[in-house]
Structure formats: C-alpha cells, structure tokens
CSV table of C-alpha atoms in Angstrom, one decimal:
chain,number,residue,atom,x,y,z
B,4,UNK,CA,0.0,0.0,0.0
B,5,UNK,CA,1.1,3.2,-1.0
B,6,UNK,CA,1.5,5.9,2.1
B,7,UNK,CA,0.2,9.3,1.7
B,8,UNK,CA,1.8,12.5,3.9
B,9,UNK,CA,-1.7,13.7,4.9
B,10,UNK,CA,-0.6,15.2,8.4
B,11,UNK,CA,1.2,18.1,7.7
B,12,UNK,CA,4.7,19.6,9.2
B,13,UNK,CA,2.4,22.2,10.9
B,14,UNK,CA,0.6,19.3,12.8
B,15,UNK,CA,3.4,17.1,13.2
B,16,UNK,CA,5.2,20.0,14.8
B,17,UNK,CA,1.4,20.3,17.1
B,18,UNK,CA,2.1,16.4,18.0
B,19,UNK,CA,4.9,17.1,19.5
B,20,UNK,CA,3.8,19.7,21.7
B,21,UNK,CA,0.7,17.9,22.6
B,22,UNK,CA,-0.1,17.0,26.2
B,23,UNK,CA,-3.3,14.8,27.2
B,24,UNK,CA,-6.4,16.9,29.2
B,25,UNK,CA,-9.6,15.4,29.7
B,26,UNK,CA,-12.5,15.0,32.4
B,27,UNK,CA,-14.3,12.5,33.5
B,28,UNK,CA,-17.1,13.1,35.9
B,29,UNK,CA,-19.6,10.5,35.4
B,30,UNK,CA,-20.1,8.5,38.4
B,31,UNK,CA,-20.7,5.4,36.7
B,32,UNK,CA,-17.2,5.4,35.2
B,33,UNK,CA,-15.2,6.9,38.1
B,34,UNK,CA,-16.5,4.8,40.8
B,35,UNK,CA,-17.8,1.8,38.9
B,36,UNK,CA,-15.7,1.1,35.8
B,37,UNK,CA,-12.0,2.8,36.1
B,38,UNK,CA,-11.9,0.3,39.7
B,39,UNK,CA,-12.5,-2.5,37.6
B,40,UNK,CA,-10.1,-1.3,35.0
B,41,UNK,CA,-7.6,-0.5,37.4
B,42,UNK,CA,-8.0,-4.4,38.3
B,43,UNK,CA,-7.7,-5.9,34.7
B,44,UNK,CA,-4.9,-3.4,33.5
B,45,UNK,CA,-3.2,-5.7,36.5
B,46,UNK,CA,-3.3,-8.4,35.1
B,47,UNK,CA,-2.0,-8.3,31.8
B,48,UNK,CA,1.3,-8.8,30.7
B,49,UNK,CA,3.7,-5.6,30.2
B,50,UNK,CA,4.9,-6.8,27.0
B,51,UNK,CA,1.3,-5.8,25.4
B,52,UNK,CA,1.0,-2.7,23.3
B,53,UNK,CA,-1.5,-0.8,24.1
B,54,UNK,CA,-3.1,-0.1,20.6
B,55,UNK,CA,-2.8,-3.8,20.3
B,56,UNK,CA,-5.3,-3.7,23.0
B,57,UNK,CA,-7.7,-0.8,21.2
B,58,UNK,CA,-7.8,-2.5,17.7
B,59,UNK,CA,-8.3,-5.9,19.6
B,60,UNK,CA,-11.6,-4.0,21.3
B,61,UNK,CA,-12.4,-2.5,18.2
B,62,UNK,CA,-12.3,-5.8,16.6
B,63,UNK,CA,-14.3,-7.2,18.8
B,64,UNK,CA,-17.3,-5.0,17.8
B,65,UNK,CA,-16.6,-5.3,13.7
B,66,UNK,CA,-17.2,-9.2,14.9
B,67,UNK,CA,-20.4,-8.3,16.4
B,68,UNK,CA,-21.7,-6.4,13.2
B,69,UNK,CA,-20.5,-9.3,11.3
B,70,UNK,CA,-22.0,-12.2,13.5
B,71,UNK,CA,-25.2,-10.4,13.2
B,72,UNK,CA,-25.1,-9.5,9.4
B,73,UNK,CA,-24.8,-13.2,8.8
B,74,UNK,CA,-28.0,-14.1,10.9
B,75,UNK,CA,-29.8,-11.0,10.5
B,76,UNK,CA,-29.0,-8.9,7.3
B,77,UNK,CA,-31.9,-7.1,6.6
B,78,UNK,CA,-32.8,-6.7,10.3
B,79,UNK,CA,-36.0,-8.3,9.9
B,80,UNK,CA,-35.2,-11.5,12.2
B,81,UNK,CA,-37.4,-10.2,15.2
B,82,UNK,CA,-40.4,-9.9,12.9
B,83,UNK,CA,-39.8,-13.1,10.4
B,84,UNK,CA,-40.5,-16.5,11.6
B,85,UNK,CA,-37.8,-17.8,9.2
B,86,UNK,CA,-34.9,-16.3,10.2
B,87,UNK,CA,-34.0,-17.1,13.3
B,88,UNK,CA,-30.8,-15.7,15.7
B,89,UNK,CA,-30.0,-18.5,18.1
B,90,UNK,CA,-28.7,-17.1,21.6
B,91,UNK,CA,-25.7,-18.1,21.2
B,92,UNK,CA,-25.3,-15.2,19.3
B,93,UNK,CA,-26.7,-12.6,22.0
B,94,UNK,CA,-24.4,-14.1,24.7
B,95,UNK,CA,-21.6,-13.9,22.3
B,96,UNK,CA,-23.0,-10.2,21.2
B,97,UNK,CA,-23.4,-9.5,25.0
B,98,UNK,CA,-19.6,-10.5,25.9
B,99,UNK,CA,-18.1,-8.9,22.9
B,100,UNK,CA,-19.6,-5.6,23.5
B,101,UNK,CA,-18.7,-5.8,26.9
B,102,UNK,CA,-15.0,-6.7,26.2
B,103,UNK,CA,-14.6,-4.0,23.5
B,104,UNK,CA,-16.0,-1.3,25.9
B,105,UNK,CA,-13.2,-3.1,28.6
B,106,UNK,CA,-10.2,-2.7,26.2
B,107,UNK,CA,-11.3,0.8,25.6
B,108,UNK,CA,-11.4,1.9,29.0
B,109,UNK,CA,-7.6,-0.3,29.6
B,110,UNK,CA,-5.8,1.1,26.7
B,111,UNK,CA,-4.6,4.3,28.4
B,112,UNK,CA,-4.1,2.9,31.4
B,113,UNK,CA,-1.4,0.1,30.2
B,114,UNK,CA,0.4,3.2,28.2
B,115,UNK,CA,0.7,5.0,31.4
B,116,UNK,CA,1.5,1.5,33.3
B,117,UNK,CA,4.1,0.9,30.5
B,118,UNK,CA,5.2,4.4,30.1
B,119,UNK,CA,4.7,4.0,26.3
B,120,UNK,CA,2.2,6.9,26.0
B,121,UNK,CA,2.1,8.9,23.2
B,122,UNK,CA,-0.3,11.5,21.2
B,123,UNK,CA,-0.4,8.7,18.0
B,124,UNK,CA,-1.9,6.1,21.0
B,125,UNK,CA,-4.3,8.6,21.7
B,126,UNK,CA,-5.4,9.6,18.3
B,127,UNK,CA,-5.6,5.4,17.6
B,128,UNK,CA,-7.8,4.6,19.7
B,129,UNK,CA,-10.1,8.2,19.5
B,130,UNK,CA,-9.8,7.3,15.6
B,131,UNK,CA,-11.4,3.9,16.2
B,132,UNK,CA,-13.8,4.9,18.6
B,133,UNK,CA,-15.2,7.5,16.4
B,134,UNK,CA,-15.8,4.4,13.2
B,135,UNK,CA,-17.4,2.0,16.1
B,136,UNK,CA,-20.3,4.2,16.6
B,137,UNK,CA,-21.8,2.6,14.0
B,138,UNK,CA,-21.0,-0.9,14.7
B,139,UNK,CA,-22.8,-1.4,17.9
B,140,UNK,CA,-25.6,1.1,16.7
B,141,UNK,CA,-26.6,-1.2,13.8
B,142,UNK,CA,-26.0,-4.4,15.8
B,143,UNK,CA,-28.1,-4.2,18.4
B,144,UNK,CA,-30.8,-3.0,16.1
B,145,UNK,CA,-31.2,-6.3,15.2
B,146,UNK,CA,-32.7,-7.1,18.7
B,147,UNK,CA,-36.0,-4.8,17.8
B,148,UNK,CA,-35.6,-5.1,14.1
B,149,UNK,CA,-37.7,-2.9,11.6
B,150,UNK,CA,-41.1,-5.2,12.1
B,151,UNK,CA,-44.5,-4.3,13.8
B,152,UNK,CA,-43.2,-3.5,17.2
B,153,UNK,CA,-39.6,-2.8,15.8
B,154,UNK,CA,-38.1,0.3,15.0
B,155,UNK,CA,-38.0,1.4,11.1
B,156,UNK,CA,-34.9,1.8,9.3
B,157,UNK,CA,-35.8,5.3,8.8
B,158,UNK,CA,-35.9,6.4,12.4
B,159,UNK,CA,-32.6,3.7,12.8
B,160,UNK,CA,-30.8,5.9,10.7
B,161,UNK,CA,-32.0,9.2,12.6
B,162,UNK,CA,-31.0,8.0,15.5
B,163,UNK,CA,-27.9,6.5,14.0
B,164,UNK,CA,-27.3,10.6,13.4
B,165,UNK,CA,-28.1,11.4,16.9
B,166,UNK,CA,-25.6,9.4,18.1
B,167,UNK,CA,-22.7,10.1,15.6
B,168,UNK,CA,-23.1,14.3,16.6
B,169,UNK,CA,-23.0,13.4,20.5
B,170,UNK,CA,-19.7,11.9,19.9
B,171,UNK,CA,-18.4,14.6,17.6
B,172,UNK,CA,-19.7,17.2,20.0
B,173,UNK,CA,-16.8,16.1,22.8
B,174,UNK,CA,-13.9,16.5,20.1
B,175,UNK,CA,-15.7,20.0,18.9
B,176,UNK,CA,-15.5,21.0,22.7
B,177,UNK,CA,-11.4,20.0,22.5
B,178,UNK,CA,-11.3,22.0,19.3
B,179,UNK,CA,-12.4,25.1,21.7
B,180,UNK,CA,-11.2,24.2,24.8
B,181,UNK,CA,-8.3,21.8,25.0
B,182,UNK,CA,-9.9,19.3,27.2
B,183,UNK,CA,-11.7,16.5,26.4
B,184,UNK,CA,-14.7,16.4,28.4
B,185,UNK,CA,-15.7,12.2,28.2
B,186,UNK,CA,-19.4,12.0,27.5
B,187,UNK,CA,-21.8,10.6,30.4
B,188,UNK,CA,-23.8,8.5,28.2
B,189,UNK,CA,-21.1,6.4,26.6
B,190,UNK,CA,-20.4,4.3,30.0
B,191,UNK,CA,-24.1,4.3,30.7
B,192,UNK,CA,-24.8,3.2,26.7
B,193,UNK,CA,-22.0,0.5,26.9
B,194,UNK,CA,-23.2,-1.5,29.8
B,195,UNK,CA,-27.1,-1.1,29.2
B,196,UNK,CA,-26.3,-2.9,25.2
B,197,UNK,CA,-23.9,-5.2,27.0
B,198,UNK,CA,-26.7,-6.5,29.5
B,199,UNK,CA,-29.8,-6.8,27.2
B,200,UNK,CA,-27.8,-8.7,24.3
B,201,UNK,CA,-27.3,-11.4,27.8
B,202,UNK,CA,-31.2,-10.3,28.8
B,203,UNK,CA,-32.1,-11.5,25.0
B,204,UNK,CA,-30.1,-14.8,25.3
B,205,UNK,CA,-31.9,-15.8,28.2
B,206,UNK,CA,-35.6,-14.3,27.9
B,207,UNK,CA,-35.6,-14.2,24.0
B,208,UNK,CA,-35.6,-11.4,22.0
B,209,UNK,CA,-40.2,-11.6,22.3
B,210,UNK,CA,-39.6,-10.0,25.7
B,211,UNK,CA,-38.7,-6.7,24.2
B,212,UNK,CA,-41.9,-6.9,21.8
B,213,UNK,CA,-44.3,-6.8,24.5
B,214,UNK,CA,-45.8,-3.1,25.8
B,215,UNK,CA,-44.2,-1.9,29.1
B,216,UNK,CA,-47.6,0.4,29.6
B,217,UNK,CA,-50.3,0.7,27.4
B,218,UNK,CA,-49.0,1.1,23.6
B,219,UNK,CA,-45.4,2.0,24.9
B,220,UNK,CA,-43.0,-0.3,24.2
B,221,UNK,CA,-39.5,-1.1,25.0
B,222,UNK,CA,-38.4,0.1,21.3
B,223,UNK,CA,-39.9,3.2,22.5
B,224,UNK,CA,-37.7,3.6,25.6
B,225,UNK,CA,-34.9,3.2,24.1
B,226,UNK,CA,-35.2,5.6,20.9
B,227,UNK,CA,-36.5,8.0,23.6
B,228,UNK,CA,-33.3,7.7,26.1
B,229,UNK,CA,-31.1,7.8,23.4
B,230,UNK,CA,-32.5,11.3,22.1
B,231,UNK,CA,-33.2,12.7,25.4
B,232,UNK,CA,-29.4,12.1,26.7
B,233,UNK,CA,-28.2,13.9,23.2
B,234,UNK,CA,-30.5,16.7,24.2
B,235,UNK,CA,-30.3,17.1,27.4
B,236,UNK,CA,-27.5,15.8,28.5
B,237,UNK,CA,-24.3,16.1,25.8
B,238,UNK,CA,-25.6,18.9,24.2
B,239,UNK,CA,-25.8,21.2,27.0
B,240,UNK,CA,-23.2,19.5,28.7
B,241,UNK,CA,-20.8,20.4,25.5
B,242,UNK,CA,-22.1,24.0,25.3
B,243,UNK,CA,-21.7,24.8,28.8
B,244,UNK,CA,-17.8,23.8,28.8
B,245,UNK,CA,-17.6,26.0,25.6
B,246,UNK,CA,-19.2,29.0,27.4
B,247,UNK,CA,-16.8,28.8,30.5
B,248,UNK,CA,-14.0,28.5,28.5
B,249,UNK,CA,-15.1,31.8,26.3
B,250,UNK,CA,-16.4,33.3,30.2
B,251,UNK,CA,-12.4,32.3,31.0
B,252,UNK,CA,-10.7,33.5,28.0
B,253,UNK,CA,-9.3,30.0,27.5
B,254,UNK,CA,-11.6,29.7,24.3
B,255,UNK,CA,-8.6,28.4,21.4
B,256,UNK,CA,-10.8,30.2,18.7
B,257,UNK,CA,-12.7,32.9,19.6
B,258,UNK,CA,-13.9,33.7,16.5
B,259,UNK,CA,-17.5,32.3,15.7
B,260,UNK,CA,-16.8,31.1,12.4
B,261,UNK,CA,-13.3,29.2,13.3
B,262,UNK,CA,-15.2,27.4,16.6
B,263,UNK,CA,-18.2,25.9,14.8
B,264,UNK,CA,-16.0,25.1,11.4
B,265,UNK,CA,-15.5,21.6,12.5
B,266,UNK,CA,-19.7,20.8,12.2
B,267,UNK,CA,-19.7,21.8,8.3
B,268,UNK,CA,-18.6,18.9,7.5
B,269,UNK,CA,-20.7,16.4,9.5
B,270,UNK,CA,-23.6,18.6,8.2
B,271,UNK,CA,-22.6,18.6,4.6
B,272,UNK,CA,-22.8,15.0,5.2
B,273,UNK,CA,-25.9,14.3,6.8
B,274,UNK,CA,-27.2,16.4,4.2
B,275,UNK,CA,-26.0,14.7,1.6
B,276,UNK,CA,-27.0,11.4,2.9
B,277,UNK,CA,-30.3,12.3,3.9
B,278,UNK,CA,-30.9,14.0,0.2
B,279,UNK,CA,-29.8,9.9,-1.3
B,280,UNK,CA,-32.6,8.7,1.6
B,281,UNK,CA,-35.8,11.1,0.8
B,282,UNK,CA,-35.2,11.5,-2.9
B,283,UNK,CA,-33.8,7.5,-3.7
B,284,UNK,CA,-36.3,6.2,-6.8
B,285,UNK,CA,-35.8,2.5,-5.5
B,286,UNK,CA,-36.0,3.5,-1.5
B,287,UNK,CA,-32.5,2.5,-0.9
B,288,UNK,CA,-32.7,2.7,2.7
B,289,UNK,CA,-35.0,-0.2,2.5
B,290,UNK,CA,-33.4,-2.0,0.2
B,291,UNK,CA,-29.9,-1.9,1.9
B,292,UNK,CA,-30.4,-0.7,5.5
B,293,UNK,CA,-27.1,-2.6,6.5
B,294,UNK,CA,-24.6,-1.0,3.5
B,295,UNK,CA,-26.1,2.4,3.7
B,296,UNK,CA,-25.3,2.7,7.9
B,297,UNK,CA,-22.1,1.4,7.3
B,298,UNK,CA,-21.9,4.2,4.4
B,299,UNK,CA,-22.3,7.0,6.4
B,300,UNK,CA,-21.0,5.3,9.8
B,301,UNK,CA,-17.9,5.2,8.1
B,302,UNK,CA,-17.8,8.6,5.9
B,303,UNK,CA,-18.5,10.4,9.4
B,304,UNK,CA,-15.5,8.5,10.9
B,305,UNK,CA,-13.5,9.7,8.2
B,306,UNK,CA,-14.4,13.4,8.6
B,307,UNK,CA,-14.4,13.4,12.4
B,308,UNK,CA,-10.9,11.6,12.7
B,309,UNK,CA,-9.4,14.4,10.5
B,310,UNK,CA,-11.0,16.8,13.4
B,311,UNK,CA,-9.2,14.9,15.5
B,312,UNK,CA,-5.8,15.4,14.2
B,313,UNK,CA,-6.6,19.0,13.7
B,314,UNK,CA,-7.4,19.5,17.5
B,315,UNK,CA,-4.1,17.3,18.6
B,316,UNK,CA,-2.1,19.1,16.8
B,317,UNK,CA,-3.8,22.5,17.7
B,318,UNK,CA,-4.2,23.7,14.1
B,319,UNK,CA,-7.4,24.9,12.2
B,320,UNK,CA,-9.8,22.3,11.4
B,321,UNK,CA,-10.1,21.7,7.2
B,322,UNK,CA,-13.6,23.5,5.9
B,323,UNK,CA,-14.6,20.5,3.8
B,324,UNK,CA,-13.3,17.0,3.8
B,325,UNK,CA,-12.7,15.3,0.0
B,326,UNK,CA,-14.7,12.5,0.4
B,327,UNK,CA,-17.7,14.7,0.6
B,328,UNK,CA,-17.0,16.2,-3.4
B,329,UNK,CA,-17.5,12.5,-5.2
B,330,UNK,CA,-20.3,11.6,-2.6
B,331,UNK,CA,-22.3,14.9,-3.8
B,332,UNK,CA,-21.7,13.3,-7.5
B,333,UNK,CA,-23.1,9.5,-6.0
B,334,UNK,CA,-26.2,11.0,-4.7
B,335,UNK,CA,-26.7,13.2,-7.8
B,336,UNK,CA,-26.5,9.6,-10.1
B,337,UNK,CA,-28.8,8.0,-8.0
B,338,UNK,CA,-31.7,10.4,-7.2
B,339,UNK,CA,-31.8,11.4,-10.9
B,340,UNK,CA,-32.4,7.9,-11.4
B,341,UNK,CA,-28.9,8.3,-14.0
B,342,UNK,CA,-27.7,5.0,-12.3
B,343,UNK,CA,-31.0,2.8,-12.3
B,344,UNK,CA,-29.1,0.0,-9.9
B,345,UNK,CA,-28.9,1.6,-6.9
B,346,UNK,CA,-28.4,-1.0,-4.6
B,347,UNK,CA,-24.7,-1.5,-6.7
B,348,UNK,CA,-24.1,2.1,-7.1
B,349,UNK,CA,-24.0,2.2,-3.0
B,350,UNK,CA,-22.4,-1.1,-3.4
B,351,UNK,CA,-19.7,0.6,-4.7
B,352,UNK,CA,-19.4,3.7,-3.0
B,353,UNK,CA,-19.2,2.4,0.1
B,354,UNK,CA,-16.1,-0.1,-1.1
B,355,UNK,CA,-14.6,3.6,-1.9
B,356,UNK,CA,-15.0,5.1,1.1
B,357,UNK,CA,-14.2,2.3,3.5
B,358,UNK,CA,-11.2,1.9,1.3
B,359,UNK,CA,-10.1,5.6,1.6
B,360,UNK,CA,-11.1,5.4,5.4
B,361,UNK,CA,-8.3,2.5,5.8
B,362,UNK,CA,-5.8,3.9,3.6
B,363,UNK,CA,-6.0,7.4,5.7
B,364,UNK,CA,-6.1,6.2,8.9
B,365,UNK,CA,-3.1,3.8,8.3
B,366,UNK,CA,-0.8,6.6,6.5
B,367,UNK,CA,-1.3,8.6,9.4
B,368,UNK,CA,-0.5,5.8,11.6
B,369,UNK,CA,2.3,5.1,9.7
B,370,UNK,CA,3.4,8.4,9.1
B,371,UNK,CA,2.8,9.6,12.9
B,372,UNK,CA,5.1,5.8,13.8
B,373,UNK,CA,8.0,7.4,11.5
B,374,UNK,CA,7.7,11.0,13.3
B,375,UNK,CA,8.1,9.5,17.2
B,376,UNK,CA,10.1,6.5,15.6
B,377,UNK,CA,7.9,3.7,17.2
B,378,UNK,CA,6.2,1.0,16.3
B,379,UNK,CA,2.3,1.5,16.4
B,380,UNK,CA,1.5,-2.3,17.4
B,381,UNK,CA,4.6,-3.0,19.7
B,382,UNK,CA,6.7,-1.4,22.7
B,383,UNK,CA,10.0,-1.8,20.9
B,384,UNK,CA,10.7,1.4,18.8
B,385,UNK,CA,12.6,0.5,15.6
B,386,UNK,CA,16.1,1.2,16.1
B,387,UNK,CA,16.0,-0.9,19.4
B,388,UNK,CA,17.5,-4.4,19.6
C-alpha cells in the first residue's frame, strides 16, 4: 500500500507539543468502571502494546456487526418466523460488547502502566472509537428489528445521526477548549447494550416486543433515552464547557466562524446522505439498511478523525473534507435515477470510502510511527535491539 503524507509539518510539529487533558465526571465510570479497570490493567502482561489492545476491542465490535449481518441482514429476524438468531449469538454479542467497551477503558491505562504513552496512541484509539459508533448502533438493532413493534430503518438511521453528533460534539468541545470532556452517556450506553444482548439470550428477543404500559414499548424507551441524553444531557453539557471557556478567555478560537467550522462537514454530510434517503427512486434505505449505515458510519468516521488530528495538533480544522465532493456526484447519479441499480451504485461507494477510510487512517499511523520512531503495534521502537 502506498502511504500518503496527509498530516502536515504544521501538525506534526502540534504532536509534539501535545499533552493529554480530559475529564471524567460521570459516576458510573469513576467509581464503577475505572476500579475494575484499574484491576484488569493488573493483570496483563507488560509486553502488550496498548493499541494492540484498542484495535483488539475494536475488533471485537466489527465481529459483532459481522455475526449479526450473517444471521440478521436485513434486520427483519425479530419480525420473520424464518430467520432465526440462536442465543448463542446474543451471549456472544453481550460478551463482545462488553470486552470492546473493557479494552477501551484499559488502553490508556497500560500506556501510562508501560510508560509507552504517546499522542499517535491517543489519536488510535479516539480514531477507532469515532468508526465504532456505527458498529454497535446497527448491531443491536437487530434485537427490535424494523417489524410491527420494531423500529423502522428510517428512524434507525435518525437515530444513528443522533448518536454520531454526540460523539463529535466532545472532540468539537477540545477543538475550543483543549480538554476532552468524556461524555456521560457512553459508559451508561456500553453496559445497558452489554446487559440486554445477555437479557435477549436468556428471555428471548419476544420480551422486548411486549408493551411496558399501554401502547409503549421497550423500542420506544430506548429511541427516547437515546434522544433525550443527546439533548439534554451532551448537548448542553458540551455547550456549557464551551461558554466557561469563552467566560475564561481560555476559548482556542474565539472567532465564531473558526469554533463551529468543524460541524460543516458532518452537516454537509448528513445532508447529503439524507438527500440519497428522501429522494432515492428504488428507496435504498430499505433495500440496503445494513450497506447504507455502514456508508455513512464510516464517511463520518473519516471526517471526524481528520477533526481529531486537527485539534491534537492545535491547528485549524479543514472546511470540507474530499470525500464529501464525489459523494455529492453519487447521490446526484442516483436520485436522478442516472444509475438505475442503486443498490450497486452504494455497493460501490461504500467499497470507496471504506477503502479511503483505511488507507487514511493507516498513513497517518504510519506516518505519525515514523515521526516519534515507534512501532504503532509493539513497545519496541525500531532502532532498538
């Protein structure tokens, strides 16, 4: 594979000035999960990179979306008496979740136990995080599915958004601010998916069809929580931080224009991809629920991990990101009805972009392992014997 120099002297100059800042007040995590952490980073051997350790996690969760494309494609197990998921499956859904969210939350600590910290460990395992948000979103859709009392793949896919801006919205505040402010309703969102994929194994996904009160049914609360914590939880969370650190004069870019640059993007892109959604001749998003998330999941991960290196490196984050110009030409083939296969034209398009997704995030892996001369996957640096 060819390498491309996409970080720039500018930001490699940023890297190496970079120091870690970050919060992390939810209760939950500090006096639930970083003691149990604390126990398993313990345990493992010191040997063990730690980005071995976040792609392992991350991994873990591409296994999930693959276990459950193979039993539940088109998400339409929980409504079809033909297509069955056995529970196997959920347990091994269940544990896998649960060990992804375990590595995630170990990483750091093993780079700080192994002194073997660095900003490219950092921007690793942010970079992954940021491409997994649609992994577990679309997997544990298949335990409500799109039938009678499931949820349709329309509102899947506005939710899907919902989700993807509250995790952009903590990088936007370190954009402004220089600290990372770790969300509240990841830990919270990581052990609830975690304990119903188990729930499913042993009740059977049924119990989740039946009304809790009334009409109101489980697929209800959920879509509900997960809109409510955006709203009024990260969202004002995130703005508040932003506001004290403009009340401070700590704001990084005061100007209006350079602080919410980093959203025109993700907009330009939910645009886009709602535009294919509302105008599509052949209803793609029915036809291809699975391809299209991982379209966008992974078009967004693109965008936001270029954010990422932008506020490591403490430069100005890019207006538009590439990817976004040939997308605007996909959408215009196939709402026009120019390209009467649809289903193959996103077929395609999302080959490209996960494609360009890989081939940017390991040249600037590879590039940012030739800057601090180390190797991304191991403790030994290069020149060491």
């Amino acid at each position: 594979m060819a390498y491309y120099d996409y970080v720039s002297k500018e930001q490699l100059a940023g890297f190496d000035k970079y120091k870690y800042s970050a919060v992390d007040s939810n209760p939950l995590s500090v006096y639930v999960m970083h003691p149990f952490w604390n126990s398993v980073v313990k345990v493992l051997p010191t040997w063990l990179a730690p980005n071995l350790i976040t792609f392992t996690g991350f991994m873990f969760l591409v296994l999930n979306f693959l276990m459950l494309a193979f039993y539940d494609y088109d998400f339409i197990a929980s409504a079809h008496e033909h297509v069955h998921v056995p529970s196997w499956v959920w347990f091994a859904a269940g544990l896998f979740n649960f060990l992804a969210y375990t590595l995630d939350g170990v990483d750091g600590k093993q780079a700080r136990r192994t002194n073997s910290s660095t900003p490219l460990g950092e921007l690793f395992d942010h970079g992954l995080d940021s491409w997994a948000c649609i992994f577990f979103v679309t997997t544990v859709y298949s335990i409500f599915g799109r039938g009678e009392t499931g949820v349709s793949v329309a509102t899947l896919y506005y939710i899907l958004w919902v989700v993807l801006f509250s995790f952009i919205l903590s990088h936007w505040e370190k954009y402004n601010t220089g600290i990372l402010f770790l969300p509240w309703g990841y830990d919270a969102s990581q052990v609830t998916i975690s304990i119903v994929y188990i729930v499913t194994a042993v009740v059977g996904v049924e119990t989740w069809y039946k009304p809790i009160l009334w009409h109101f049914h489980y697929r209800d609360m959920f879509s509900i929580m997960i809109v409510a914590c955006s709203f009024t939880v990260t969202l004002p969370m995130s703005l508040y931080n932003v506001l004290k650190a403009h009340r401070n004069n700590t704001l990084k870019h005061s100007n209006l224009y350079e602080a919410f640059l980093p959203f025109l993007s993700p907009v330009l892109l939910f645009v886009l991809s709602t535009v294919w959604v509302v105008f599509s001749p052949s209803q793609i998003l029915e036809l291809q629920p699975r391809v299209y998330y991982l379209m966008v999941g992974t078009a967004f991960a693109n965008v936001t991990c270029k954010l990422i290196v932008c506020q490591m490196s403490n430069t100005r984050c890019h207006a538009l990101c590439w990817l976004l110009l040939p997308m605007t030409g996909v959408v215009g083939l196939a709402v026009t009805g120019t390209v009467t296969d649809e289903s193959m034209l996103l077929y395609c398009w999302t080959a490209v972009v996960i494609l360009a997704h890989i081939h940017y995030g390991v040249s600037v892996v590879n590039q940012l392992s030739d800057h601090f001369n180390i190797f991304a996957f191991s403790l030994k640096k290069p020149n060491s014997d």
